[in-house]
Tab-separated table of C-alpha atoms in Angstrom:
chain	number	residue	atom	x	y	z
Z	13	MET	CA	0.000	0.000	0.000
Z	14	LYS	CA	2.079	2.871	-1.267
Z	15	LYS	CA	-0.549	5.484	-1.786
Z	16	PRO	CA	-3.572	6.771	0.105
Z	17	ILE	CA	-6.716	5.474	-1.531
Z	18	VAL	CA	-9.841	7.425	-2.163
Z	19	ILE	CA	-12.472	5.030	-0.921
Z	20	GLY	CA	-15.779	6.776	-1.102
Z	21	CYS	CA	-17.988	9.638	-2.004
Z	22	LEU	CA	-20.303	12.012	-0.258
Z	23	SER	CA	-20.526	11.055	3.349
Z	24	THR	CA	-23.899	11.878	4.839
Z	25	VAL	CA	-22.461	12.037	8.343
Z	26	ALA	CA	-20.007	14.648	7.185
Z	27	LEU	CA	-22.760	16.686	5.641
Z	28	ALA	CA	-24.727	16.484	8.862
Z	29	MET	CA	-21.682	17.671	10.714
Z	30	ALA	CA	-21.012	20.480	8.295
Z	31	ALA	CA	-24.524	21.735	8.740
Z	32	GLY	CA	-24.181	21.722	12.495
Z	33	ALA	CA	-22.377	24.127	14.733
Z	34	ALA	CA	-18.702	24.059	15.463
Z	35	ALA	CA	-16.973	26.046	18.126
Z	36	HIS	CA	-13.799	26.721	16.318
Z	37	HIS	CA	-13.884	26.749	12.537
Z	38	SER	CA	-16.003	25.697	9.606
Z	39	TYR	CA	-15.698	22.472	7.665
Z	40	ALA	CA	-15.085	24.313	4.406
Z	41	MET	CA	-11.336	23.582	4.279
Z	42	PHE	CA	-12.072	19.845	4.043
Z	43	ASP	CA	-13.575	18.070	1.046
Z	44	SER	CA	-16.504	16.226	2.573
Z	45	THR	CA	-17.283	14.557	-0.769
Z	46	LYS	CA	-14.068	12.520	-0.554
Z	47	GLN	CA	-12.667	10.011	1.877
Z	48	VAL	CA	-9.003	9.069	1.952
Z	49	SER	CA	-7.678	6.005	3.761
Z	50	LEU	CA	-4.220	6.437	5.330
Z	51	VAL	CA	-2.370	3.239	6.228
Z	52	GLY	CA	0.722	3.767	8.333
Z	53	LYS	CA	2.196	4.243	11.778
Z	54	ILE	CA	1.154	6.800	14.357
Z	55	ARG	CA	3.925	9.343	14.805
Z	56	GLU	CA	2.208	11.523	17.387
Z	57	PHE	CA	-1.173	12.014	19.066
Z	58	ARG	CA	-1.604	15.515	20.498
Z	59	TRP	CA	-4.452	15.599	23.062
Z	60	THR	CA	-4.984	19.357	22.867
Z	61	ASN	CA	-7.512	22.124	22.373
Z	62	PRO	CA	-9.030	23.420	20.247
Z	63	HIS	CA	-8.441	20.149	18.376
Z	64	SER	CA	-6.579	16.929	18.983
Z	65	TRP	CA	-4.213	16.072	16.124
Z	66	ILE	CA	-2.833	12.778	14.850
Z	67	GLN	CA	0.423	12.730	12.890
Z	68	ILE	CA	0.660	9.499	10.887
Z	69	ASP	CA	3.578	8.352	8.725
Z	70	VAL	CA	2.369	6.825	5.461
Z	71	PRO	CA	4.703	5.057	2.985
Z	72	ASN	CA	4.906	6.908	-0.340
Z	73	GLU	CA	5.764	5.815	-3.889
Z	74	GLN	CA	9.344	7.064	-3.582
Z	75	GLY	CA	10.079	4.560	-0.851
Z	76	GLY	CA	9.953	7.136	1.906
Z	77	THR	CA	7.126	8.267	4.115
Z	78	ASP	CA	4.809	11.260	4.124
Z	79	THR	CA	3.552	12.591	7.422
Z	80	TRP	CA	-0.149	13.346	7.303
Z	81	SER	CA	-1.793	15.706	9.838
Z	82	VAL	CA	-5.250	14.639	10.901
Z	83	GLU	CA	-7.508	16.999	12.808
Z	84	CYS	CA	-9.847	15.443	15.401
Z	85	GLY	CA	-12.326	17.076	17.764
Z	86	SER	CA	-11.690	18.774	21.083
Z	87	PRO	CA	-10.362	16.435	23.788
Z	88	ASN	CA	-13.231	17.738	25.928
Z	89	ASP	CA	-15.762	16.129	23.602
Z	90	MET	CA	-13.611	13.111	22.793
Z	91	ALA	CA	-13.103	12.295	26.496
Z	92	ARG	CA	-16.866	12.204	27.001
Z	93	HIS	CA	-17.032	9.565	24.282
Z	94	GLY	CA	-14.385	7.275	25.708
Z	95	TRP	CA	-11.198	8.663	24.166
Z	96	ARG	CA	-8.122	9.240	26.312
Z	97	ALA	CA	-4.751	10.903	25.758
Z	98	SER	CA	-3.289	7.389	25.690
Z	99	THR	CA	-5.742	5.998	23.108
Z	100	LEU	CA	-3.211	6.313	20.282
Z	101	LYS	CA	0.505	5.811	20.815
Z	102	PRO	CA	3.530	6.471	18.641
Z	103	GLY	CA	4.379	3.365	16.641
Z	104	ASP	CA	0.817	2.012	16.583
Z	105	GLN	CA	-0.075	0.566	13.184
Z	106	ALA	CA	-3.290	2.234	12.066
Z	107	THR	CA	-5.643	2.875	9.191
Z	108	ILE	CA	-7.191	6.322	9.407
Z	109	VAL	CA	-10.042	7.532	7.227
Z	110	ILE	CA	-10.219	11.287	6.641
Z	111	HIS	CA	-11.926	13.958	4.637
Z	112	PRO	CA	-8.863	15.450	2.896
Z	113	LEU	CA	-7.912	19.107	2.769
Z	114	ARG	CA	-9.214	20.787	-0.380
Z	115	ASN	CA	-5.856	22.450	-1.038
Z	116	GLY	CA	-4.097	19.113	-1.558
Z	117	ASP	CA	-1.787	19.391	1.449
Z	118	LYS	CA	-1.234	16.193	3.429
Z	119	GLY	CA	-3.934	16.660	5.999
Z	120	GLY	CA	-7.604	16.169	6.677
Z	121	ARG	CA	-10.448	15.803	9.117
Z	122	PHE	CA	-10.600	12.589	11.121
Z	123	ILE	CA	-13.494	10.210	10.509
Z	124	SER	CA	-12.306	6.917	12.022
Z	125	VAL	CA	-9.263	4.853	12.878
Z	126	THR	CA	-8.825	1.075	12.791
Z	127	LEU	CA	-6.032	-0.211	15.030
Z	128	ALA	CA	-3.984	-3.371	14.504
Z	129	ASP	CA	-6.187	-5.395	16.878
Z	130	GLY	CA	-9.302	-4.422	14.958
Z	131	THR	CA	-10.491	-1.745	17.375
Z	132	VAL	CA	-12.396	0.960	15.504
Z	133	LEU	CA	-12.584	4.455	16.976
Z	134	SER	CA	-14.804	7.035	15.384
Z	135	GLU	CA	-15.214	10.780	15.461
Z	136	PRO	CA	-17.250	11.726	18.556
Z	137	ALA	CA	-18.624	14.845	16.903
Z	138	LEU	CA	-20.369	12.577	14.420
Z	139	ARG	CA	-22.268	11.197	17.415
Z	140	LYS	CA	-21.281	7.616	16.937
Z	141	PRO	CA	-21.299	5.319	19.989
Z	142	PRO	CA	-18.245	5.243	22.275
Z	143	PRO	CA	-15.268	3.196	21.041
Z	144	THR	CA	-15.841	-0.547	21.184
Z	145	LYS	CA	-13.824	-3.630	20.411
Z	146	GLN	CA	-14.925	-5.328	17.238
H	207	MET	CA	-1.559	41.930	59.495
H	208	LYS	CA	-1.797	39.250	62.131
H	209	SER	CA	-5.579	39.102	61.899
H	210	VAL	CA	-5.346	38.869	58.125
H	211	ARG	CA	-2.977	35.947	58.460
H	212	LEU	CA	-5.249	34.282	60.981
H	213	SER	CA	-8.217	34.714	58.653
H	214	LEU	CA	-6.279	33.195	55.825
H	215	LEU	CA	-5.227	30.336	58.057
H	216	ALA	CA	-8.830	29.797	59.110
H	217	PHE	CA	-9.904	29.769	55.471
H	218	ALA	CA	-7.146	27.395	54.472
H	219	THR	CA	-8.055	25.115	57.367
H	220	ALA	CA	-11.705	25.166	56.373
H	221	VAL	CA	-10.771	24.242	52.819
H	222	ALA	CA	-8.346	21.556	53.944
H	223	PHE	CA	-10.959	19.940	56.157
H	224	ALA	CA	-13.876	20.254	53.787
H	225	PRO	CA	-15.698	16.936	53.401
H	226	ALA	CA	-13.543	14.573	51.391
H	227	SER	CA	-16.472	13.689	49.168
H	228	LEU	CA	-16.630	17.192	47.648
H	229	GLY	CA	-16.006	17.034	43.949
H	230	GLN	CA	-15.970	13.260	43.905
H	231	ASN	CA	-18.672	11.175	42.265
H	232	HIS	CA	-20.908	14.222	42.052
H	233	PRO	CA	-22.622	13.825	45.427
H	234	GLU	CA	-25.901	15.585	46.063
H	235	GLN	CA	-25.077	18.884	47.731
H	236	LYS	CA	-26.850	18.769	51.067
H	237	SER	CA	-28.107	22.176	51.956
H	238	SER	CA	-26.379	24.135	54.569
H	239	LYS	CA	-27.209	27.025	52.244
H	240	PRO	CA	-29.448	29.936	53.206
H	241	ALA	CA	-33.194	29.487	52.831
H	242	ALA	CA	-33.378	31.770	49.766
H	243	GLN	CA	-30.681	29.726	48.056
H	244	ALA	CA	-32.323	26.449	49.040
H	245	ALA	CA	-35.541	27.565	47.347
H	246	LEU	CA	-33.825	27.856	43.966
H	247	PRO	CA	-34.413	25.154	41.354
H	248	ASP	CA	-31.937	22.300	40.954
H	249	TRP	CA	-29.809	23.162	37.919
H	250	GLN	CA	-26.766	21.166	39.001
H	251	GLY	CA	-24.809	19.334	36.352
H	252	ALA	CA	-23.417	20.138	32.918
H	253	TRP	CA	-25.875	21.267	30.234
H	254	MET	CA	-25.247	20.432	26.589
H	255	PRO	CA	-27.135	22.259	23.824
H	256	ASP	CA	-29.316	20.179	21.522
H	257	PHE	CA	-27.902	21.127	18.121
H	258	ALA	CA	-30.132	18.952	16.041
H	259	ALA	CA	-33.149	20.827	17.420
H	260	LEU	CA	-31.506	24.230	17.044
H	261	MET	CA	-30.538	23.621	13.419
H	262	ARG	CA	-33.955	22.212	12.560
H	263	ALA	CA	-35.547	25.379	13.915
H	264	LYS	CA	-33.628	27.476	11.358
H	265	SER	CA	-34.590	30.637	13.176
H	266	ASN	CA	-32.579	33.442	11.639
H	267	PRO	CA	-32.910	37.163	12.299
H	268	VAL	CA	-34.545	39.631	9.919
H	269	PHE	CA	-32.204	42.552	9.362
H	270	THR	CA	-32.936	46.176	8.604
H	271	PRO	CA	-32.076	47.109	4.979
H	272	GLU	CA	-28.732	48.631	6.029
H	273	TYR	CA	-27.610	45.557	7.954
H	274	GLU	CA	-29.073	43.141	5.389
H	275	THR	CA	-26.821	44.811	2.796
H	276	LYS	CA	-23.847	44.199	5.096
H	277	ARG	CA	-24.801	40.546	5.650
H	278	ALA	CA	-25.382	39.916	1.950
H	279	ALA	CA	-21.970	41.390	1.121
H	280	TRP	CA	-20.304	38.978	3.569
H	281	ARG	CA	-22.245	36.065	2.072
H	282	ALA	CA	-21.233	37.050	-1.459
H	283	LYS	CA	-17.566	37.237	-0.449
H	284	ALA	CA	-17.756	33.773	1.093
H	285	ALA	CA	-19.415	32.413	-2.039
H	286	ALA	CA	-16.536	33.882	-4.059
H	287	GLY	CA	-14.023	31.987	-1.936
H	288	GLN	CA	-13.025	34.819	0.382
H	289	PRO	CA	-13.659	33.428	3.845
H	290	MET	CA	-15.255	35.486	6.571
H	291	PRO	CA	-12.728	36.175	9.270
H	292	ASN	CA	-13.913	33.891	12.058
H	293	PRO	CA	-12.663	35.182	15.408
H	294	MET	CA	-13.036	31.762	17.034
H	295	GLN	CA	-10.559	30.320	14.559
H	296	ASN	CA	-8.010	32.645	16.136
H	297	CYS	CA	-9.178	31.735	19.646
H	298	VAL	CA	-11.271	34.864	20.187
H	299	PRO	CA	-14.643	34.044	21.792
H	300	PRO	CA	-17.789	34.761	19.780
H	301	GLY	CA	-19.701	36.955	22.246
H	302	MET	CA	-23.353	36.807	23.207
H	303	PRO	CA	-25.679	35.238	22.173
H	304	ASP	CA	-23.382	32.679	20.497
H	305	THR	CA	-21.752	31.978	23.871
H	306	MET	CA	-24.867	30.025	24.825
H	307	GLU	CA	-24.981	27.846	21.718
H	308	LEU	CA	-21.491	26.488	21.291
H	309	PRO	CA	-21.133	22.704	21.058
H	310	PHE	CA	-19.767	22.542	24.590
H	311	PRO	CA	-21.567	22.342	27.933
H	312	VAL	CA	-22.443	25.179	30.275
H	313	GLU	CA	-23.005	25.111	34.018
H	314	PHE	CA	-24.859	27.426	36.397
H	315	LEU	CA	-23.648	28.496	39.824
H	316	PHE	CA	-26.068	30.141	42.241
H	317	THR	CA	-24.574	32.307	44.952
H	318	PRO	CA	-26.231	35.129	46.901
H	319	GLY	CA	-26.845	38.081	44.583
H	320	ARG	CA	-25.260	36.360	41.607
H	321	VAL	CA	-25.754	33.702	38.993
H	322	THR	CA	-22.583	32.634	37.234
H	323	ILE	CA	-22.763	30.831	33.898
H	324	ILE	CA	-19.633	29.014	32.827
H	325	GLN	CA	-19.224	28.089	29.162
H	326	GLU	CA	-16.619	25.396	28.717
H	327	ALA	CA	-15.488	26.610	25.288
H	328	PHE	CA	-12.827	29.300	25.660
H	329	GLY	CA	-13.256	29.034	29.459
H	330	GLN	CA	-15.821	31.808	29.511
H	331	VAL	CA	-17.715	33.228	32.480
H	332	ARG	CA	-20.951	35.221	32.384
H	333	ARG	CA	-21.662	37.136	35.581
H	334	VAL	CA	-25.378	37.794	36.048
H	335	PHE	CA	-25.964	40.330	38.798
H	336	MET	CA	-29.080	39.441	40.797
H	337	ASP	CA	-28.699	42.174	43.424
H	338	GLY	CA	-31.096	44.688	41.895
H	339	ARG	CA	-28.522	46.870	40.193
H	340	SER	CA	-29.114	48.460	36.772
H	341	HIS	CA	-26.895	48.386	33.710
H	342	PRO	CA	-24.102	50.953	34.036
H	343	ALA	CA	-24.999	54.319	32.552
H	344	GLU	CA	-21.654	54.523	30.812
H	345	SER	CA	-21.366	51.807	28.199
H	346	ASP	CA	-18.249	49.617	28.356
H	347	PRO	CA	-18.920	46.874	25.781
H	348	THR	CA	-17.601	43.342	26.277
H	349	PHE	CA	-17.932	40.001	24.452
H	350	ASN	CA	-20.671	38.729	26.747
H	351	GLY	CA	-22.107	42.107	27.676
H	352	HIS	CA	-23.445	43.319	31.003
H	353	SER	CA	-26.093	41.044	32.496
H	354	ILE	CA	-28.622	41.667	35.243
H	355	GLY	CA	-31.151	39.072	36.301
H	356	ARG	CA	-34.105	38.165	38.462
H	357	TRP	CA	-36.185	35.126	39.257
H	358	ASP	CA	-39.725	35.004	37.891
H	359	GLY	CA	-40.911	31.932	39.785
H	360	ASP	CA	-38.606	29.143	38.640
H	361	THR	CA	-37.598	31.069	35.491
H	362	LEU	CA	-34.308	32.958	35.454
H	363	VAL	CA	-34.744	36.174	33.453
H	364	ILE	CA	-31.517	37.743	32.216
H	365	ASP	CA	-31.245	41.143	30.557
H	366	THR	CA	-28.006	41.712	28.642
H	367	THR	CA	-26.749	44.871	26.942
H	368	GLN	CA	-23.364	46.413	26.069
H	369	VAL	CA	-22.163	43.588	23.810
H	370	ARG	CA	-19.267	44.593	21.562
H	371	ASP	CA	-20.586	45.569	18.134
H	372	ASP	CA	-17.704	43.790	16.394
H	373	THR	CA	-19.061	40.399	17.464
H	374	TYR	CA	-21.511	38.546	15.232
H	375	LEU	CA	-24.945	36.991	15.454
H	376	PRO	CA	-24.884	33.233	14.833
H	377	LEU	CA	-26.789	32.240	11.696
H	378	ARG	CA	-27.993	28.663	11.446
H	379	GLY	CA	-26.763	26.194	8.912
H	380	ASP	CA	-24.137	28.226	7.042
H	381	ILE	CA	-21.223	25.964	6.112
H	382	ASP	CA	-18.874	28.935	5.667
H	383	PHE	CA	-19.759	30.368	9.088
H	384	VAL	CA	-21.046	33.565	7.530
H	385	PRO	CA	-22.567	35.361	10.513
H	386	GLY	CA	-24.933	38.275	10.974
H	387	PRO	CA	-23.998	41.800	11.986
H	388	HIS	CA	-25.412	43.708	14.947
H	389	SER	CA	-25.008	47.161	16.421
H	390	ASP	CA	-24.242	48.609	19.848
H	391	ALA	CA	-28.001	48.584	20.485
H	392	LEU	CA	-28.124	44.778	20.843
H	393	HIS	CA	-30.442	43.856	23.717
H	394	ILE	CA	-30.885	40.233	24.770
H	395	ILE	CA	-33.600	38.922	27.076
H	396	GLU	CA	-33.260	35.293	28.140
H	397	ARG	CA	-35.880	33.301	30.030
H	398	ILE	CA	-34.290	30.086	31.303
H	399	ARG	CA	-36.319	27.327	32.938
H	400	LEU	CA	-36.589	23.584	33.324
H	401	VAL	CA	-39.119	22.217	30.851
H	402	ALA	CA	-38.500	18.609	31.938
H	403	PRO	CA	-36.500	17.189	34.862
H	404	ASP	CA	-33.295	17.083	32.800
H	405	THR	CA	-34.095	19.592	30.040
H	406	LEU	CA	-33.364	23.274	30.403
H	407	GLU	CA	-34.715	25.787	27.899
H	408	ASP	CA	-33.221	29.216	27.214
H	409	HIS	CA	-35.715	31.349	25.305
H	410	PHE	CA	-34.098	34.346	23.621
H	411	THR	CA	-35.771	37.568	22.545
H	412	ILE	CA	-33.214	39.735	20.793
H	413	THR	CA	-33.790	43.269	19.656
H	414	ASP	CA	-31.487	45.770	17.988
H	415	ALA	CA	-33.098	49.048	16.933
H	416	LYS	CA	-30.442	49.614	14.261
H	417	ALA	CA	-29.764	46.128	12.907
H	418	LEU	CA	-32.922	44.047	13.328
H	419	ALA	CA	-36.222	44.761	11.610
H	420	GLN	CA	-38.128	42.780	14.223
H	421	PRO	CA	-37.413	40.946	17.472
H	422	TRP	CA	-35.538	37.688	16.882
H	423	GLU	CA	-36.868	34.882	19.034
H	424	PHE	CA	-35.550	31.361	19.406
H	425	SER	CA	-35.047	28.734	22.068
H	426	ILE	CA	-32.102	26.533	22.888
H	427	GLN	CA	-32.685	23.327	24.789
H	428	TYR	CA	-29.988	21.767	26.902
H	429	ALA	CA	-29.724	18.182	28.123
H	430	ARG	CA	-28.456	17.622	31.651
H	431	HIS	CA	-25.381	15.458	32.264
H	432	ARG	CA	-25.012	15.106	36.031
H	433	ASP	CA	-21.936	12.913	35.634
H	434	TRP	CA	-19.936	15.401	33.535
H	435	ASP	CA	-17.467	17.899	34.889
H	436	LEU	CA	-16.619	20.885	32.755
H	437	ARG	CA	-13.081	20.576	31.469
H	438	GLU	CA	-10.376	23.100	30.832
H	439	TYR	CA	-10.347	24.609	27.312
H	440	VAL	CA	-7.265	26.616	26.445
H	441	CYS	CA	-7.689	27.440	22.777
H	442	GLU	CA	-4.167	28.794	22.384
H	443	GLU	CA	-2.721	25.438	23.448
H	444	ASN	CA	-2.361	24.014	19.939
H	445	ASN	CA	-4.308	26.103	17.440
H	446	ARG	CA	-3.080	25.014	14.009
H	447	ASP	CA	-6.106	26.491	12.227
H	448	ALA	CA	-5.409	30.173	12.831
H	449	THR	CA	-6.050	32.447	9.861
H	450	ASP	CA	-4.277	35.400	8.383
H	451	ALA	CA	-5.910	38.827	8.504
H	452	SER	CA	-7.964	38.073	5.399
H	453	GLY	CA	-9.382	34.907	6.913
H	454	HIS	CA	-7.323	32.367	4.972
H	455	ASP	CA	-6.383	29.205	6.846
H	456	LEU	CA	-2.714	28.943	7.768
H	457	LEU	CA	-2.829	25.216	8.664
H	458	LYS	CA	0.411	25.313	10.568
H	459	GLY	CA	2.516	22.184	10.533
H	460	VAL	CA	0.753	20.464	7.638
H	461	GLN	CA	3.134	18.889	5.089
H	462	LYS	CA	2.725	20.229	1.553
């Protein structure tokens, strides 16, 4: 898997989210009609306001890695849905699905992550249930 | 000096020996409070706005021609790809009435002569003076304005003026966050009451003799979460989404 894959179109959850309120900024910088799947290793998980951020290293076609920046929600909201600062750790193998930035930079808005053991964690702001083991 | 020190010591001792259960597992607060305080309704807990209901309501203000021109110009710029500068994106709070409809919980503290409303987002505090005072004659505008209140039965009535005129009115359902303008004449009346055991309603009536053609009324409902504590929210901690002066996203730290 050398390249992020576009795996879907027009997410209704994303549209619902875009139409709702946000405390910090609008969803306009992200392309909610596209989903990109990033397969790689967690470099960093910053449990911070106004947004938590995941840095994930993804192998590229040149044999190196690109570091993608993935914006999550506020830790305040995430904590109320079962997330913790320790939920993601550097070195964890992960597949992260995002709505990519419209400008083509290597970043996007978090939708979900699948960890090596099959655990799926979703975006709390999309009002999914708390994280569960599959 | 000695008596001051003794008072401080007495206070520190009282704090140190406060019941160990305080703040743990959200115990019911047994009343050693004055009778007037004890008679107040039970609004303990964290209150989260119901966004689905608020967005469905789609209640937007009707502007005067002058302010409608201003709003339409902002909308046209956004449609042309020029984003509206969004103060929150640079960690500046939105001001009233938006303070009460952010996607973060609020809590209410009742103390003699005062109601304090804490909004988790941006760590904001609204001080509602319940001691019979009036608004100051000399205007000194702030983000959340000057608030005076009274109880009408079990309904808290808050009257707010002196909101900074460079804050915006929240418009529902705009993906680009295009807001509405208001003037220094913004006047907000809130009537807050329990409409169910764990549902609080804040009914707003907003007038602005310069900006609004008619009173703007809407309600926000909040769901009670007794088991939540409000958390710290320091927006400057790691704000990678700040914008430049023209409102364009900087997206700090994102690899090209």
